[in-house]
Tab-separated table of C-alpha atoms in Angstrom:
chain	number	residue	atom	x	y	z
A	1	MET	CA	152.288	144.466	82.004
A	2	THR	CA	152.262	141.390	79.770
A	3	GLN	CA	150.111	140.816	76.725
A	4	PRO	CA	147.567	138.108	77.675
A	5	SER	CA	147.938	135.065	75.463
A	6	LEU	CA	146.855	131.504	74.781
A	7	GLN	CA	149.421	129.305	73.065
A	8	ARG	CA	148.969	125.738	71.833
A	9	ASP	CA	151.817	123.315	71.195
A	10	ILE	CA	152.714	119.630	71.337
A	11	PHE	CA	153.985	118.446	74.735
A	12	GLY	CA	155.072	115.048	73.443
A	13	THR	CA	153.975	111.832	71.782
A	14	LEU	CA	152.678	108.637	73.363
A	15	ALA	CA	153.934	105.190	72.361
A	16	SER	CA	150.791	104.817	70.252
A	17	GLY	CA	151.858	107.820	68.182
A	18	GLU	CA	149.114	109.995	69.648
A	19	ALA	CA	150.130	113.577	70.352
A	20	VAL	CA	149.816	115.056	73.830
A	21	HIS	CA	148.766	118.679	73.454
A	22	ALA	CA	149.635	121.607	75.706
A	23	VAL	CA	147.941	124.965	76.194
A	24	THR	CA	149.798	127.789	77.936
A	25	LEU	CA	147.688	130.597	79.385
A	26	THR	CA	149.348	133.907	80.342
A	27	ASN	CA	147.559	136.871	81.923
A	28	ALA	CA	148.438	140.571	81.949
A	29	ALA	CA	150.192	140.219	85.307
A	30	GLY	CA	152.606	137.700	83.798
A	31	MET	CA	151.243	134.638	85.587
A	32	SER	CA	151.291	131.581	83.343
A	33	VAL	CA	149.688	128.148	83.517
A	34	ARG	CA	150.356	125.167	81.282
A	35	ILE	CA	147.662	122.509	80.841
A	36	ILE	CA	148.429	119.229	79.065
A	37	SER	CA	145.899	116.839	77.560
A	38	TYR	CA	147.404	113.767	79.268
A	39	GLY	CA	145.280	113.425	82.370
A	40	ALA	CA	143.815	116.901	81.765
A	41	SER	CA	146.711	117.930	83.987
A	42	ILE	CA	148.164	121.170	85.327
A	43	GLN	CA	151.804	120.886	84.209
A	44	SER	CA	153.073	124.238	85.503
A	45	VAL	CA	151.910	127.309	87.419
A	46	CYS	CA	154.334	130.251	87.434
A	47	VAL	CA	153.583	133.074	89.884
A	48	PRO	CA	155.630	135.933	91.422
A	49	ASP	CA	157.012	136.079	94.953
A	50	ALA	CA	157.144	139.117	97.235
A	51	ASN	CA	160.081	140.488	95.195
A	52	GLY	CA	158.414	139.927	91.844
A	53	HIS	CA	160.458	136.832	90.994
A	54	PHE	CA	158.510	134.119	89.169
A	55	ALA	CA	158.733	130.411	89.996
A	56	ASP	CA	156.807	127.275	89.092
A	57	VAL	CA	154.929	126.301	92.264
A	58	THR	CA	153.460	122.934	91.263
A	59	THR	CA	155.205	119.589	90.862
A	60	GLY	CA	155.396	117.845	87.525
A	61	TYR	CA	157.566	116.295	84.861
A	62	ALA	CA	159.428	117.916	81.996
A	63	ASP	CA	158.310	115.390	79.361
A	64	ILE	CA	155.494	112.984	78.623
A	65	ALA	CA	157.618	109.841	78.978
A	66	GLU	CA	157.994	110.529	82.697
A	67	TYR	CA	154.249	111.067	83.175
A	68	VAL	CA	153.639	107.651	81.612
A	69	ALA	CA	156.488	105.841	83.395
A	70	GLN	CA	155.984	107.233	86.911
A	71	ARG	CA	152.361	107.631	87.958
A	72	GLN	CA	152.326	110.324	90.633
A	73	TYR	CA	149.037	112.112	89.757
A	74	PHE	CA	150.959	115.398	89.357
A	75	GLY	CA	148.358	118.075	88.572
A	76	ALA	CA	146.075	115.417	87.149
A	77	THR	CA	142.347	115.018	86.961
A	78	VAL	CA	141.606	111.880	88.978
A	79	GLY	CA	138.520	109.700	88.657
A	80	ARG	CA	136.096	108.095	87.920
A	81	VAL	CA	136.147	108.058	91.739
A	82	ALA	CA	138.948	109.915	93.501
A	83	ASN	CA	140.401	108.664	96.773
A	84	ARG	CA	139.741	105.165	98.158
A	85	ILE	CA	136.936	102.643	97.803
A	86	ALA	CA	137.211	99.950	100.475
A	87	GLY	CA	137.640	96.386	99.275
A	88	ALA	CA	137.689	97.507	95.622
A	89	ARG	CA	133.982	96.771	95.281
A	90	PHE	CA	130.648	98.486	95.782
A	91	GLU	CA	126.942	97.870	95.390
A	92	LEU	CA	124.748	100.104	93.260
A	93	ASP	CA	121.006	99.532	92.811
A	94	GLY	CA	121.356	95.988	94.105
A	95	LYS	CA	124.213	94.973	91.812
A	96	LEU	CA	127.765	94.297	93.032
A	97	TYR	CA	130.640	95.802	91.046
A	98	SER	CA	134.311	94.860	91.345
A	99	ILE	CA	136.994	97.406	90.442
A	100	PRO	CA	140.803	97.217	90.416
A	101	ALA	CA	142.549	96.927	93.800
A	102	ASN	CA	145.565	99.176	93.276
A	103	ASP	CA	146.083	100.284	96.901
A	104	GLY	CA	146.416	97.093	98.898
A	105	THR	CA	142.926	95.627	98.987
A	106	HIS	CA	141.343	98.977	98.112
A	107	SER	CA	140.820	100.907	94.890
A	108	LEU	CA	142.483	104.322	94.628
A	109	HIS	CA	141.844	107.232	92.240
A	110	GLY	CA	139.859	105.317	89.642
A	111	GLY	CA	141.841	102.096	89.461
A	112	ASP	CA	144.690	100.804	87.340
A	113	VAL	CA	143.953	103.160	84.449
A	114	GLY	CA	142.224	106.203	85.863
A	115	PHE	CA	141.409	109.505	84.205
A	116	ASP	CA	144.942	110.682	85.020
A	117	GLN	CA	146.326	108.155	82.519
A	118	VAL	CA	144.206	108.896	79.461
A	119	ASN	CA	144.824	111.523	76.802
A	120	TRP	CA	141.889	113.919	76.913
A	121	THR	CA	140.612	115.849	73.890
A	122	ILE	CA	140.903	119.621	73.759
A	123	THR	CA	137.470	120.738	72.611
A	124	ASP	CA	137.672	124.520	73.037
A	125	CYS	CA	140.224	127.297	73.496
A	126	ASP	CA	139.023	130.816	74.286
A	127	GLU	CA	141.773	133.430	73.893
A	128	GLU	CA	139.650	136.245	75.303
A	129	ALA	CA	138.607	134.321	78.424
A	130	LEU	CA	142.020	132.597	78.701
A	131	SER	CA	140.344	129.230	79.060
A	132	VAL	CA	140.702	125.719	77.697
A	133	THR	CA	138.140	122.909	77.813
A	134	LEU	CA	139.093	119.252	77.645
A	135	SER	CA	136.765	116.264	77.401
A	136	HIS	CA	136.896	112.525	77.938
A	137	ILE	CA	134.370	109.728	77.392
A	138	SER	CA	134.716	106.832	79.811
A	139	PRO	CA	132.866	103.840	78.321
A	140	ASP	CA	130.479	101.569	80.191
A	141	GLY	CA	132.560	99.023	82.112
A	142	ASP	CA	135.701	101.189	82.204
A	143	GLN	CA	137.723	99.932	85.221
A	144	GLY	CA	134.592	98.054	86.260
A	145	TYR	CA	132.359	101.123	86.608
A	146	PRO	CA	128.886	101.073	85.041
A	147	GLY	CA	127.541	103.601	82.548
A	148	LYS	CA	129.123	105.714	79.832
A	149	LEU	CA	130.410	108.857	81.523
A	150	THR	CA	131.101	112.037	79.560
A	151	VAL	CA	133.396	114.434	81.415
A	152	THR	CA	134.610	117.972	80.726
A	153	ALA	CA	137.282	120.021	82.486
A	154	THR	CA	137.413	123.767	81.837
A	155	TYR	CA	140.505	125.585	83.092
A	156	GLN	CA	140.554	129.382	83.182
A	157	LEU	CA	143.282	131.852	84.135
A	158	HIS	CA	141.824	135.025	85.630
A	159	PRO	CA	143.226	138.598	85.610
A	160	ASP	CA	143.692	138.579	89.416
A	161	ASN	CA	146.140	135.632	89.357
A	162	ALA	CA	143.499	133.012	90.053
A	163	LEU	CA	143.295	129.669	88.273
A	164	SER	CA	140.032	127.751	88.185
A	165	VAL	CA	138.795	124.432	86.892
A	166	HIS	CA	135.194	123.352	86.499
A	167	TYR	CA	134.554	119.626	86.200
A	168	GLU	CA	131.224	118.437	84.845
A	169	ALA	CA	129.997	114.946	84.058
A	170	VAL	CA	126.856	113.268	82.721
A	171	THR	CA	126.008	109.581	82.401
A	172	ASP	CA	123.691	107.330	80.416
A	173	ALA	CA	123.211	104.886	83.319
A	174	PRO	CA	123.516	105.017	87.118
A	175	THR	CA	127.167	105.233	88.143
A	176	CYS	CA	129.385	106.892	90.739
A	177	VAL	CA	131.564	109.980	90.276
A	178	ASN	CA	134.028	111.859	92.476
A	179	LEU	CA	136.489	113.932	90.473
A	180	THR	CA	139.227	116.189	91.771
A	181	ASN	CA	142.486	117.777	90.754
A	182	HIS	CA	145.610	116.270	92.320
A	183	ALA	CA	148.036	119.180	92.029
A	184	TYR	CA	150.910	119.268	94.520
A	185	TRP	CA	152.064	122.671	95.741
A	186	HIS	CA	155.323	124.162	96.982
A	187	LEU	CA	154.954	127.940	97.057
A	188	GLY	CA	158.712	128.429	97.181
A	189	GLY	CA	158.989	126.728	93.788
A	190	GLU	CA	158.996	123.037	92.950
A	191	GLY	CA	162.793	123.067	92.726
A	192	ALA	CA	163.352	124.932	95.999
A	193	ALA	CA	166.128	123.808	98.352
A	194	TYR	CA	163.683	123.582	101.285
A	195	ASP	CA	160.565	121.461	101.704
A	196	ALA	CA	156.957	122.574	102.147
A	197	MET	CA	156.551	121.539	105.763
A	198	ASP	CA	157.112	125.041	107.142
A	199	HIS	CA	154.359	126.383	104.925
A	200	VAL	CA	151.550	127.763	107.053
A	201	LEU	CA	148.133	126.279	106.417
A	202	MET	CA	144.603	127.266	107.351
A	203	ILE	CA	141.716	124.846	106.748
A	204	ALA	CA	138.239	126.271	107.320
A	205	ALA	CA	136.737	123.147	108.890
A	206	GLU	CA	135.582	122.200	112.368
A	207	GLN	CA	135.584	118.426	111.766
A	208	PHE	CA	137.583	115.806	109.906
A	209	LEU	CA	137.143	112.147	109.016
A	210	PRO	CA	139.287	109.732	111.058
A	211	VAL	CA	140.607	106.713	109.156
A	212	ASP	CA	141.655	103.172	109.956
A	213	ALA	CA	145.192	101.832	109.469
A	214	THR	CA	144.517	101.390	105.722
A	215	LEU	CA	143.288	105.009	105.359
A	216	ILE	CA	139.602	104.157	104.969
A	217	PRO	CA	137.259	106.525	106.880
A	218	THR	CA	135.696	104.910	109.931
A	219	GLY	CA	132.438	106.848	109.464
A	220	GLU	CA	133.053	109.064	112.495
A	221	ARG	CA	132.996	112.840	112.181
A	222	ARG	CA	135.490	114.122	114.748
A	223	SER	CA	136.017	117.654	116.026
A	224	VAL	CA	139.404	119.139	115.175
A	225	ALA	CA	139.479	120.987	118.513
A	226	ALA	CA	142.536	120.189	120.653
A	227	THR	CA	143.969	117.878	117.979
A	228	PRO	CA	146.798	118.188	115.423
A	229	PHE	CA	144.015	118.492	112.825
A	230	ASP	CA	142.932	121.945	113.975
A	231	PHE	CA	143.991	124.318	111.215
A	232	ARG	CA	141.202	126.813	111.812
A	233	GLU	CA	143.926	129.255	112.820
A	234	PRO	CA	146.978	129.201	110.530
A	235	MET	CA	149.554	126.642	111.672
A	236	GLN	CA	152.849	125.440	110.286
A	237	ILE	CA	152.435	121.961	108.849
A	238	SER	CA	155.688	120.887	110.521
A	239	LYS	CA	154.184	121.376	113.973
A	240	TYR	CA	152.723	117.855	114.120
A	241	VAL	CA	153.155	116.235	110.711
A	242	ARG	CA	155.900	113.745	111.660
A	243	SER	CA	154.891	113.397	115.307
A	244	ASN	CA	153.125	110.612	117.164
A	245	ALA	CA	150.819	113.136	118.801
A	246	ASP	CA	147.781	111.341	117.371
A	247	ILE	CA	147.313	107.783	116.118
A	248	GLN	CA	145.723	109.303	113.020
A	249	LEU	CA	149.099	110.750	112.027
A	250	THR	CA	150.606	107.293	112.426
A	251	HIS	CA	147.987	105.786	110.114
A	252	GLY	CA	148.846	108.237	107.353
A	253	SER	CA	152.572	108.686	108.068
A	254	GLY	CA	151.501	112.312	108.329
A	255	TYR	CA	148.361	114.014	107.069
A	256	ASP	CA	146.286	112.061	104.532
A	257	HIS	CA	142.760	112.872	105.691
A	258	ASN	CA	139.545	114.532	104.616
A	259	TRP	CA	138.266	117.676	106.321
A	260	ILE	CA	134.520	118.377	106.372
A	261	MET	CA	133.470	121.607	104.640
A	262	GLY	CA	129.764	120.824	104.533
A	263	ALA	CA	127.210	118.051	104.452
A	264	GLU	CA	127.019	118.063	100.648
A	265	ALA	CA	128.195	119.954	97.585
A	266	ALA	CA	127.282	123.652	97.539
A	267	SER	CA	125.941	125.642	94.604
A	268	GLU	CA	128.996	127.950	94.567
A	269	PRO	CA	132.627	127.716	95.690
A	270	ARG	CA	133.359	128.473	99.339
A	271	LEU	CA	136.592	129.078	101.234
A	272	MET	CA	138.419	125.845	101.993
A	273	ALA	CA	142.038	126.619	102.774
A	274	HIS	CA	144.769	129.223	102.747
A	275	LEU	CA	148.449	128.348	102.271
A	276	GLU	CA	151.444	130.620	102.803
A	277	ASP	CA	155.202	130.246	102.361
A	278	PRO	CA	157.115	132.417	104.863
A	279	VAL	CA	160.279	132.317	102.732
A	280	SER	CA	158.956	133.506	99.368
A	281	GLY	CA	155.920	135.379	100.659
A	282	ARG	CA	153.670	133.605	98.157
A	283	THR	CA	150.133	132.709	99.190
A	284	MET	CA	147.416	130.481	97.774
A	285	THR	CA	143.744	130.544	98.717
A	286	LEU	CA	141.622	127.535	97.769
A	287	LEU	CA	137.871	127.589	97.115
A	288	SER	CA	135.492	124.849	95.956
A	289	ASN	CA	131.873	123.793	96.142
A	290	GLN	CA	132.777	120.290	97.376
A	291	PRO	CA	131.902	119.001	100.888
A	292	GLY	CA	135.350	117.550	101.583
A	293	LEU	CA	139.004	118.542	101.350
A	294	GLN	CA	141.726	115.891	101.299
A	295	PHE	CA	145.019	117.223	102.681
A	296	TYR	CA	148.023	115.047	101.877
A	297	SER	CA	151.425	116.106	103.196
A	298	GLY	CA	153.590	114.322	100.634
A	299	ASN	CA	154.381	111.489	103.018
A	300	PHE	CA	155.572	108.950	100.480
A	301	PHE	CA	157.858	110.937	98.176
A	302	ASP	CA	161.038	108.862	98.415
A	303	GLY	CA	163.575	110.693	96.275
A	304	THR	CA	163.103	108.450	93.232
A	305	THR	CA	161.029	111.030	91.328
A	306	SER	CA	162.728	114.054	89.767
A	307	GLY	CA	160.739	117.125	88.817
A	308	LYS	CA	160.971	119.833	86.179
A	309	ALA	CA	163.831	121.652	87.918
A	310	GLY	CA	165.823	118.433	88.234
A	311	LYS	CA	165.254	118.112	91.975
A	312	SER	CA	164.414	114.707	93.445
A	313	TYR	CA	161.184	114.989	95.430
A	314	GLY	CA	161.563	113.780	99.008
A	315	VAL	CA	159.155	113.452	101.919
A	316	GLY	CA	157.209	116.673	102.413
A	317	ASP	CA	158.582	118.445	99.352
A	318	ALA	CA	155.046	119.378	98.282
A	319	ILE	CA	151.477	119.033	99.523
A	320	ALA	CA	148.156	118.216	97.895
A	321	LEU	CA	144.844	119.902	98.750
A	322	GLU	CA	142.076	118.067	96.890
A	323	PRO	CA	138.440	119.272	97.018
A	324	GLN	CA	136.157	116.265	96.622
A	325	MET	CA	133.278	114.203	97.957
A	326	PHE	CA	134.065	112.124	101.045
A	327	PRO	CA	136.257	109.037	100.568
A	328	ASP	CA	134.562	105.621	100.497
A	329	ALA	CA	131.139	107.285	100.391
A	330	LEU	CA	129.767	104.209	98.614
A	331	HIS	CA	130.124	102.286	101.892
A	332	GLN	CA	129.061	105.107	104.208
A	333	PRO	CA	125.303	105.843	103.998
A	334	SER	CA	125.725	108.941	106.189
A	335	PHE	CA	128.126	110.534	103.679
A	336	ALA	CA	126.829	112.605	100.770
A	337	SER	CA	126.132	110.335	97.808
A	338	VAL	CA	128.567	110.003	94.893
A	339	VAL	CA	125.943	108.286	92.732
A	340	LEU	CA	125.172	110.055	89.449
A	341	ARG	CA	122.058	109.176	87.458
A	342	PRO	CA	120.906	109.979	83.919
A	343	GLY	CA	119.531	113.519	83.680
A	344	GLU	CA	121.804	114.773	86.490
A	345	THR	CA	125.010	116.787	86.079
A	346	TYR	CA	127.973	116.315	88.364
A	347	SER	CA	129.836	119.560	89.131
A	348	ASN	CA	133.068	120.335	90.968
A	349	MET	CA	134.263	123.955	90.878
A	350	ILE	CA	137.795	124.631	92.166
A	351	MET	CA	139.670	127.938	92.325
A	352	TRP	CA	143.242	128.654	93.418
A	353	ARG	CA	143.969	132.356	94.110
A	354	PHE	CA	147.660	133.278	94.253
A	355	GLY	CA	149.090	136.342	95.951
A	356	ILE	CA	151.718	137.644	98.338
A	357	GLY	CA	151.524	138.673	101.981
A	358	ARG	CA	151.111	137.199	105.423
A	359	LEU	CA	148.359	136.505	107.920
A	360	PHE	CA	150.892	135.284	110.472
A	361	SER	CA	154.227	136.016	112.117
A	362	PRO	CA	157.180	134.296	110.398
A	363	ASN	CA	158.021	132.621	113.706
A	364	MET	CA	154.479	131.573	114.516
A	365	ASN	CA	154.102	127.912	115.358
A	366	ARG	CA	151.288	127.711	117.839
């Protein structure tokens, strides 16, 4: 057993001279998580494999200079609106707003300077609960969005090797909000010699959102049945990810789609996905209260980014599973609204539960 601890230190210094703080949480089982203030990001998650060997299972950089120089959203809090907004504009209460187009003609993950690129403030550390709370105030007009938005992110490491984050936000004027965490996962370890494509994934959803060639949802809700998007039973990601079995895979160069968990946000977290690595035996179960889950299969890692273990990340070396509201909801009246008004509180609760074991045969590839 390990003595539970919360340790604060300085991760690095920005060009402005501002310090980037780090908080390392360690539970009695020896699992440790490091949170940095830049982007309110998960910088490392160290968990044991089936033989008790610990490895860091999330991508990231070893120093702050790399986070600033190479924007990859590693473990970051993304917003004000995660995912894509078509045409980099939207209408709210009869007024048209223009926001940065940083993904072709669309806006992605909050624009040119999203929440992943600001240095949040650590407002609370609780050694007994093994939790840290960070806050950020996004001023009216930030990246073109209306209203002053006050956001908090509370990370907590639990005794059963679960990590959670609770995002909350309030505004002083009508605005739009869709926050998520953009951690990438490789359960064999972020420096492993093999990629994550033979990980086995279950997604507890009967429908997904098809997209056009620019990855904007068409508005259709499509059944996953008899498609490469059917992960209701655990399936190796490699089965279809680089195939031309569906035009949707061509659009995304793999998986980069939103699965439907519900019509709107729930009051409590619900099961979203389960991920297993047949090599290490590590597992991760994902829960959230959000209506959508974006699964991205690391399609555009090109070997130019090196992680903490010194490995260059290539295509499929890690995957992202991002609980969120539906993409481009501002242009889709049938999607749950991402509009937040004064007096309301936005809430996204995410939990990652780590373990060991299997729900599948090592050779299973249905």
